[in-house]
Every structure is written in C-alpha cells, then in structure tokens.
Amino acid sequence: MTLIPERGLRALALAAGLLAATCAHADDTYPSKPITIVVGYSTGGANDLLARVVAEKMSTLLKQPVIVENKPGAGSIIGANFVAKAKPDGYTLLMGASGPISFNPSLYKKLPYDPQKDLTPVSLVGTFPLVLLTQKSNPDTGSLPALAAYAKGHPGKSNYSASSASFQLITELFKRRTDTQFEYIPYKGSYESVMAVSTGDATMTLADSGPAMQGISGGRVRPLAVTSPSRTGFLPDTPTMKELGIDMNVELWSGLFVPAGTPPAVVRKLEATMKTIMDDADVRKRVEGMSITPVSSTSKAFAARIAEEIPLWQKVAADAGIQPN
C-alpha cells in the first residue's frame, strides 16, 4: 500500500473543496444570460410546439430569456449535431426526439454525432404512442385479428404507409410480433400516410398521435390499437397492443438534452426546472391538447431508456434487412 504524505492529503482536500465550491457556484449563478433551445424540425410541428411551451415557463422560472431556434434538415441530424458540438455550458439546449437519438444509429452508417457520447439527457418532456389505423369503410380490417387475417389471406396485396424510416422500423417490429406481411409504401409525411389509409391506397399505418387524431376526427379511418403501455386520454376506448395479446410497447418521445461535458450542477438545475415545468397544470393541459402525454424524468432514467432503445432498433433493422445509409 502506498502512503500519501500529509502535504499531499492537504492538497487533495483543497482540490476537492475547490471543485465542490465551483459546482455550487455554477448552480447558484446559472443562468446568467439567455438560453437557446434548438429544435431540429420546422416550426409548427410537435417538437417545436413543445419547445415553445417549455421555453415560456423556463424563462419565468430561471429569470432569463429562453429562445427557440429551429434548425431543420436531414432528419433532425443538423439540429442534434449543432447542439452536440456546442459549448457545454448549459446555454445551448436541444429539444430532441426519439428519431435522431434512438432510431438514427440504425439508419445511418456514420452520424456526425454520437447520441450517447456527445449529448447528455436532461429530462423527458412528452411521450406519444403510435395508433394503428385502417380504413373505416373496409369491413375486412375492423379489428386487429381481422387485419392480421386479411394480410395473411392477401399476400403481396396488403401494404402499409409510412413517412420515414423510423416508422418503417416500428412497422417492421409490428409485422414480426403479429407474424404478418405488409408491403412498405413510402409517403412524404405522417398526414399523407394517414390520408393514404383513408382513401384505401394503403391497408394500414402506424401513425403518431397528432396526425392520427386528425384522421380519426375526419371520420374515414378507425383506430384499432395504441402502442403505449396503457390506454391514452385522447383515445380511452382504444385498446393497447398488450391488451390484444401483442408484445409491443413503443412510444415516441421528445426530451431535453445538453452537450456532453455540461457541468453536473447545471444538469441538475435544468432537471429540477423541467420537473417543475412538467408538473405545472397549465403546461400539462397545453401538452395534452397536442395529444401528447406530458412527463418528466431524471437524467439517469432518460439515459437508461435511450440505452435500451438503440440496440432494439438496430436489431429490428438488421432482422428486416434494412441497410443504413
């Protein structure tokens, strides 16, 4: 055993004290200037709207302006990479989503950022299930068992619409869990995917909650199931996949991130701030109005969720023969 001289022990104690004081100081003084929340999507989408709700409340709580800056493009890679490369001081945040964080490692050979190494999760903000939709006027697809039977009885003719590779991956998981085959038809956006089902151009789709609710309210598509672990407030009469005997629990999410290397005290302060924000009754009402479930989480729990999701989607992609770009 090596003994440390008394002088060395005093130096170590002093260094530890200085580090603790620095962390405490960072927590006390942060923030001292405006904060920017980067959104990797265009204005008007779910992530953008969530960021603006959060920014408004965060500005009040932290007593500093909080600005939302949209950096869309390349499947949100541009926005995520911008924050990953930003100074890790807590003044550049990312309103991230499951697509660029959990799905992209399965879809791209080489991302300009590593979702787990270059970004630190702060807190979840909202989760939203996918809704399994079929054409309301089609009597052959009025339930999940009927849809499965229809697909097995019409090989090569049953198909699904999806607006991105992320939704393709989720539907590939659905196909495996239900032992069915549906041909993939790509569409430009989620609303277009829902419209394809409403007109009968696609047999089914798994749509995120906003476009799904718009299609349901139009009266031309029917919800068969949701992919969340429990029923949702906006579709209380629609069963979960689990209730129907399908082992499929998938929720898309939005959440707040900072660049890796951000001081732990700053991360803790933002984490606590997000809990206060997402517990606020007005915030919850506004988020629920978007057909999104408002949530918060610890940084550690959020990181653990991402660590589970990335290998899941990598396996689904490999099993489906989907080659990364």
C-alpha angles and dihedrals in degrees: 000000000000116000119216114222117245090249089055091050090052090050092051092049090050092049092049090049092050091049092050091047091049092051092047090048091051090052092049098047100037121136106031097154140026120303125219123211110200119210118196093208137067122271118280099036125115095263092049093048092048091050091053093050090050093044093054094052095038091054090055094047098043095037094229132103113266113202126198113217120188118215104171127177146089094039092307091304091122094057095043092048092049091057093041088058096041125108107279097233102112096256097100114057132175125222091209131186137207091257101066094031109038103018105037095070086064094047104043128053093210123018119191087234136037108231092211101038103036101040131052116210115230105178144327113253106186142353129204130184127220118249121220107226134187133176108283094218094053108097092192095065103042096123138022094256089048091049091051091048091048092052092049091048094049106046113185092011102072114085144167134219122226133172101209144012089261091062089044089057092049091050091048087057089050091051092053095046091050098036091234136132124224125167116236119243113184120219132187098242145000094260090053090050091054091046090054089058093046091056094043095247088120127036096217145345138196103224133183115251101261099054090036093057091047090053093046092050088052088062099230102098131051127213114231101176145342124231097221122107091248137022117280130239092235094052104027094159095051114094125228122247088249091057088055092051098259117131097221124123110169129156128173114219147190122214145165123257138178129199114277111264095042108146111269091232090058092048090051092050092050091046091053091045091053091052090054091047096048092045091056111112095220092049091049092050092050093047093046087052087065090056088252126127110233112226142158131200143179118268089244095052091047091052090049091053092053091047089057096044101050097061091042092059092040089058093046090051092048093047091049093048092240107159118213116240 
